[in-house]
mmCIF file of C-alpha atoms in Angstrom:
data_model
loop_
_atom_site.group_PDB
_atom_site.id
_atom_site.type_symbol
_atom_site.label_atom_id
_atom_site.label_comp_id
_atom_site.label_asym_id
_atom_site.label_seq_id
_atom_site.Cartn_x
_atom_site.Cartn_y
_atom_site.Cartn_z
ATOM 1 C CA MET A 1 -66.322 -44.970 15.905
ATOM 2 C CA PHE A 2 -65.118 -41.683 14.451
ATOM 3 C CA ASP A 3 -63.627 -39.421 17.124
ATOM 4 C CA ALA A 4 -63.405 -35.858 15.831
ATOM 5 C CA ARG A 5 -61.755 -34.598 19.016
ATOM 6 C CA ARG A 6 -58.939 -37.153 18.814
ATOM 7 C CA LEU A 7 -58.430 -36.338 15.130
ATOM 8 C CA LEU A 8 -58.074 -32.640 15.923
ATOM 9 C CA LEU A 9 -55.634 -33.422 18.721
ATOM 10 C CA ASP A 10 -53.551 -35.613 16.411
ATOM 11 C CA LEU A 11 -53.462 -32.883 13.770
ATOM 12 C CA PHE A 12 -52.447 -30.343 16.411
ATOM 13 C CA GLY A 13 -49.722 -32.695 17.672
ATOM 14 C CA LEU A 14 -48.361 -33.171 14.152
ATOM 15 C CA CYS A 15 -48.294 -29.400 13.678
ATOM 16 C CA LEU A 16 -46.268 -29.096 16.882
ATOM 17 C CA VAL A 17 -43.846 -31.775 15.647
ATOM 18 C CA ALA A 18 -43.392 -29.825 12.410
ATOM 19 C CA ALA A 19 -42.853 -26.626 14.420
ATOM 20 C CA ALA A 20 -40.246 -28.323 16.619
ATOM 21 C CA VAL A 21 -38.374 -29.663 13.583
ATOM 22 C CA PHE A 22 -38.473 -26.205 11.986
ATOM 23 C CA MET A 23 -37.076 -24.659 15.179
ATOM 24 C CA VAL A 24 -34.243 -27.162 15.519
ATOM 25 C CA VAL A 25 -33.206 -26.980 11.854
ATOM 26 C CA SER A 26 -33.317 -23.177 11.921
ATOM 27 C CA LEU A 27 -31.172 -23.029 15.057
ATOM 28 C CA VAL A 28 -28.641 -25.604 13.864
ATOM 29 C CA THR A 29 -28.170 -23.913 10.481
ATOM 30 C CA PHE A 30 -28.065 -20.387 11.909
ATOM 31 C CA ASP A 31 -25.573 -18.145 10.090
ATOM 32 C CA PRO A 32 -24.584 -14.871 11.834
ATOM 33 C CA ALA A 33 -24.383 -13.173 8.429
ATOM 34 C CA ASP A 34 -27.975 -13.984 7.457
ATOM 35 C CA PRO A 35 -30.321 -10.972 7.669
ATOM 36 C CA PRO A 36 -31.774 -9.683 9.967
ATOM 37 C CA SER A 37 -28.712 -10.574 12.045
ATOM 38 C CA THR A 38 -26.126 -7.824 12.458
ATOM 39 C CA MET A 39 -23.493 -10.074 14.006
ATOM 40 C CA ALA A 40 -21.391 -10.279 10.843
ATOM 41 C CA TYR A 41 -20.570 -7.905 7.991
ATOM 42 C CA PRO A 42 -21.136 -7.932 5.099
ATOM 43 C CA PRO A 43 -24.491 -9.757 5.222
ATOM 44 C CA ASN A 44 -25.059 -12.786 3.028
ATOM 45 C CA GLU A 45 -26.607 -12.018 -0.318
ATOM 46 C CA THR A 46 -28.295 -15.424 -0.229
ATOM 47 C CA ILE A 47 -29.864 -16.792 2.954
ATOM 48 C CA ARG A 48 -27.881 -19.819 4.080
ATOM 49 C CA ASN A 49 -30.313 -20.970 6.739
ATOM 50 C CA ALA A 50 -31.897 -24.266 5.716
ATOM 51 C CA CYS A 51 -35.358 -22.899 6.516
ATOM 52 C CA GLY A 52 -34.928 -19.750 4.455
ATOM 53 C CA ALA A 53 -35.692 -16.213 5.553
ATOM 54 C CA ALA A 54 -38.267 -17.346 8.096
ATOM 55 C CA GLY A 55 -35.735 -19.712 9.688
ATOM 56 C CA ALA A 56 -33.032 -17.036 9.759
ATOM 57 C CA THR A 57 -35.392 -14.561 11.424
ATOM 58 C CA PHE A 58 -36.583 -17.094 13.998
ATOM 59 C CA ALA A 59 -33.068 -18.315 14.825
ATOM 60 C CA TYR A 60 -31.722 -14.796 15.312
ATOM 61 C CA ALA A 61 -34.668 -13.758 17.495
ATOM 62 C CA ALA A 62 -34.512 -16.981 19.544
ATOM 63 C CA LYS A 63 -30.758 -16.756 20.113
ATOM 64 C CA TRP A 64 -31.070 -13.076 21.047
ATOM 65 C CA LEU A 65 -33.851 -13.760 23.535
ATOM 66 C CA LEU A 66 -32.960 -17.205 24.917
ATOM 67 C CA GLY A 67 -29.478 -18.165 23.709
ATOM 68 C CA ILE A 68 -28.971 -21.893 24.186
ATOM 69 C CA GLY A 69 -32.309 -21.928 25.977
ATOM 70 C CA SER A 70 -33.907 -21.788 22.519
ATOM 71 C CA TYR A 71 -33.055 -25.488 22.140
ATOM 72 C CA VAL A 72 -34.894 -26.162 25.394
ATOM 73 C CA LEU A 73 -37.873 -24.317 23.929
ATOM 74 C CA ALA A 74 -37.789 -26.603 20.886
ATOM 75 C CA ALA A 75 -37.607 -29.616 23.210
ATOM 76 C CA ALA A 76 -40.635 -28.283 25.090
ATOM 77 C CA VAL A 77 -42.646 -28.077 21.887
ATOM 78 C CA LEU A 78 -41.607 -31.599 20.901
ATOM 79 C CA ALA A 79 -42.425 -32.970 24.371
ATOM 80 C CA THR A 80 -45.881 -31.385 24.227
ATOM 81 C CA ALA A 81 -46.452 -32.901 20.785
ATOM 82 C CA THR A 82 -45.371 -36.333 22.037
ATOM 83 C CA ARG A 83 -47.731 -36.106 24.992
ATOM 84 C CA ILE A 84 -50.640 -35.233 22.700
ATOM 85 C CA LEU A 85 -49.918 -37.950 20.135
ATOM 86 C CA VAL A 86 -49.186 -40.720 22.644
ATOM 87 C CA ARG A 87 -51.697 -39.995 25.389
ATOM 88 C CA GLY A 88 -54.317 -38.167 23.347
ATOM 89 C CA VAL A 89 -54.753 -35.397 25.919
ATOM 90 C CA PHE A 90 -54.056 -31.697 26.048
ATOM 91 C CA ASP A 91 -55.215 -30.753 29.518
ATOM 92 C CA GLN A 92 -54.368 -27.610 31.514
ATOM 93 C CA PRO A 93 -52.468 -25.868 28.689
ATOM 94 C CA VAL A 94 -51.882 -22.702 30.751
ATOM 95 C CA LEU A 95 -50.168 -24.600 33.583
ATOM 96 C CA ARG A 96 -48.103 -26.610 31.076
ATOM 97 C CA MET A 97 -46.992 -23.412 29.374
ATOM 98 C CA VAL A 98 -46.045 -21.793 32.684
ATOM 99 C CA GLY A 99 -44.075 -24.906 33.625
ATOM 100 C CA TRP A 100 -42.096 -24.944 30.374
ATOM 101 C CA MET A 101 -41.439 -21.206 30.716
ATOM 102 C CA MET A 102 -39.933 -21.856 34.160
ATOM 103 C CA ILE A 103 -37.762 -24.654 32.742
ATOM 104 C CA VAL A 104 -36.548 -22.481 29.861
ATOM 105 C CA ALA A 105 -35.809 -19.568 32.227
ATOM 106 C CA ALA A 106 -33.853 -21.863 34.562
ATOM 107 C CA ALA A 107 -31.854 -23.200 31.603
ATOM 108 C CA CYS A 108 -31.060 -19.671 30.377
ATOM 109 C CA VAL A 109 -29.844 -18.501 33.778
ATOM 110 C CA GLY A 110 -27.928 -21.733 34.369
ATOM 111 C CA VAL A 111 -25.872 -21.608 31.170
ATOM 112 C CA GLN A 112 -25.314 -17.866 31.606
ATOM 113 C CA LEU A 113 -24.043 -18.485 35.134
ATOM 114 C CA PHE A 114 -21.681 -21.357 34.354
ATOM 115 C CA ASP A 115 -20.348 -20.322 30.932
ATOM 116 C CA PRO A 116 -21.499 -17.000 29.399
ATOM 117 C CA GLY A 117 -19.544 -17.714 26.192
ATOM 118 C CA LEU A 118 -20.891 -21.207 25.632
ATOM 119 C CA GLY A 119 -22.185 -21.925 22.155
ATOM 120 C CA GLY A 120 -20.132 -19.429 20.195
ATOM 121 C CA GLY A 121 -22.768 -18.025 17.884
ATOM 122 C CA GLN A 122 -25.102 -16.620 20.520
ATOM 123 C CA VAL A 123 -26.080 -12.969 20.236
ATOM 124 C CA ILE A 124 -25.639 -11.607 23.777
ATOM 125 C CA GLY A 125 -24.373 -14.490 25.885
ATOM 126 C CA SER A 126 -25.151 -18.166 26.186
ATOM 127 C CA GLY A 127 -28.406 -17.477 28.042
ATOM 128 C CA GLY A 128 -29.643 -14.722 25.758
ATOM 129 C CA TYR A 129 -31.332 -11.553 26.931
ATOM 130 C CA ILE A 130 -33.443 -13.526 29.417
ATOM 131 C CA GLY A 131 -30.406 -15.210 30.948
ATOM 132 C CA VAL A 132 -28.411 -11.967 31.202
ATOM 133 C CA THR A 133 -31.308 -10.055 32.760
ATOM 134 C CA LEU A 134 -32.273 -12.730 35.290
ATOM 135 C CA ARG A 135 -28.669 -13.377 36.272
ATOM 136 C CA THR A 136 -28.101 -9.639 36.823
ATOM 137 C CA LEU A 137 -31.148 -9.509 39.092
ATOM 138 C CA ALA A 138 -29.988 -12.618 40.946
ATOM 139 C CA ASP A 139 -26.465 -11.229 41.453
ATOM 140 C CA ARG A 140 -27.914 -8.095 43.054
ATOM 141 C CA HIS A 141 -29.853 -9.995 45.699
ATOM 142 C CA LEU A 142 -28.320 -13.475 45.997
ATOM 143 C CA ALA A 143 -24.937 -15.131 46.290
ATOM 144 C CA THR A 144 -23.995 -17.928 43.895
ATOM 145 C CA PRO A 145 -25.312 -20.754 46.149
ATOM 146 C CA GLY A 146 -28.639 -18.951 46.468
ATOM 147 C CA THR A 147 -28.831 -18.534 42.704
ATOM 148 C CA LEU A 148 -28.166 -22.251 42.217
ATOM 149 C CA ILE A 149 -30.886 -23.143 44.715
ATOM 150 C CA LEU A 150 -33.303 -20.829 42.916
ATOM 151 C CA ILE A 151 -32.437 -22.353 39.524
ATOM 152 C CA GLY A 152 -32.941 -25.895 40.811
ATOM 153 C CA THR A 153 -36.225 -25.038 42.497
ATOM 154 C CA CYS A 154 -37.489 -23.299 39.378
ATOM 155 C CA PHE A 155 -36.531 -26.299 37.228
ATOM 156 C CA LEU A 156 -38.226 -28.836 39.511
ATOM 157 C CA ALA A 157 -41.371 -26.739 39.915
ATOM 158 C CA GLY A 158 -41.542 -26.201 36.164
ATOM 159 C CA SER A 159 -41.113 -29.924 35.559
ATOM 160 C CA LEU A 160 -43.980 -30.657 37.941
ATOM 161 C CA LEU A 161 -46.271 -28.234 36.105
ATOM 162 C CA ALA A 162 -45.150 -29.218 32.598
ATOM 163 C CA VAL A 163 -45.079 -33.003 32.746
ATOM 164 C CA ASP A 164 -46.623 -33.715 36.198
ATOM 165 C CA ALA A 165 -46.059 -37.244 37.456
ATOM 166 C CA VAL A 166 -44.162 -38.484 34.392
ATOM 167 C CA PHE A 167 -41.018 -36.561 35.308
ATOM 168 C CA PHE A 168 -40.989 -37.768 38.897
ATOM 169 C CA GLN A 169 -41.785 -41.355 37.904
ATOM 170 C CA LEU A 170 -38.765 -41.319 35.599
ATOM 171 C CA LEU A 171 -36.642 -39.712 38.319
ATOM 172 C CA GLY A 172 -37.811 -42.357 40.784
ATOM 173 C CA VAL A 173 -36.876 -45.151 38.380
ATOM 174 C CA LEU A 174 -33.389 -43.702 37.886
ATOM 175 C CA VAL A 175 -32.875 -43.382 41.646
ATOM 176 C CA THR A 176 -34.293 -46.744 42.731
ATOM 177 C CA TRP A 177 -32.950 -48.861 39.879
ATOM 178 C CA PRO A 178 -29.435 -49.287 41.394
ATOM 179 C CA LEU A 179 -31.013 -50.141 44.761
ATOM 180 C CA LYS A 180 -33.077 -52.925 43.223
ATOM 181 C CA LEU A 181 -29.926 -54.602 41.952
ATOM 182 C CA LEU A 182 -28.494 -55.079 45.453
ATOM 183 C CA PRO A 183 -30.978 -57.772 46.655
ATOM 184 C CA ARG A 184 -30.458 -59.679 43.405
ATOM 185 C CA ARG A 185 -26.709 -59.720 43.902
ATOM 186 C CA GLU A 186 -27.107 -60.824 47.517
ATOM 187 C CA ALA A 187 -29.517 -63.588 46.495
ATOM 188 C CA ALA A 188 -27.125 -64.745 43.765
ATOM 189 C CA ALA A 189 -24.270 -64.838 46.257
ATOM 190 C CA ALA A 190 -26.402 -66.887 48.664
ATOM 191 C CA ARG A 191 -27.123 -69.465 45.958
ATOM 192 C CA VAL A 192 -23.430 -70.155 45.299
ATOM 193 C CA PRO A 193 -22.841 -73.764 46.532
ATOM 194 C CA SER A 194 -20.177 -74.164 49.147
ATOM 195 C CA THR A 195 -17.455 -76.794 48.734
ATOM 196 C CA PRO A 196 -18.379 -79.841 50.841
ATOM 197 C CA LEU A 197 -15.899 -80.931 53.486
ATOM 198 C CA VAL A 198 -14.531 -84.454 52.950
ATOM 199 C CA ALA A 199 -13.600 -86.352 56.073
ATOM 200 C CA ALA A 200 -10.112 -87.841 56.064
ATOM 201 C CA ALA A 201 -9.990 -91.638 55.878
ATOM 202 C CA PRO A 202 -8.422 -93.364 58.939
ATOM 203 C CA SER A 203 -4.924 -94.555 58.330
ATOM 204 C CA PRO A 204 -4.382 -98.366 58.575
ATOM 205 C CA LEU A 205 -2.373 -99.581 61.536
#
């Protein structure tokens, strides 16, 4: 039976996949001398970004705003597309968007906190404008341990909103998998046959 709703969802998911690929290619092939970037002089006469002028504009804006967090944004778009194509659902889009925003913000602050110069070709720090601003606010009111706790809480809460039980099921598998191996090893050790004791024959008189 023809399902128009599923067809529309599949088309929307494919559009998101194309958008994610465009984002990743634009970011990877970013050239600081491509207009509208002002990071290098003189500007390139020919756009070197693989996605052309649109890719150069997106990459510069994304790196200025999010820094390395722009890759997390691309991953968020791809994860949403995968969810739509595999499960055929696109429920609670506002909550999903808020969750991914929290994850991206946590990533921006985290990389800005640990290594502000990470990634070389970023515009204003590894976490972009968002990372610099949020870290400045955090430094005014929190010590480093408090900032780390806030980043972790924001990441976990965002994961719960963005991917609900899937994230925690995967986390549970990663945590419990080593524990499940222990009973198997103990059972294997119990099945190892012991060497039978042979009674000594009596010596002839």
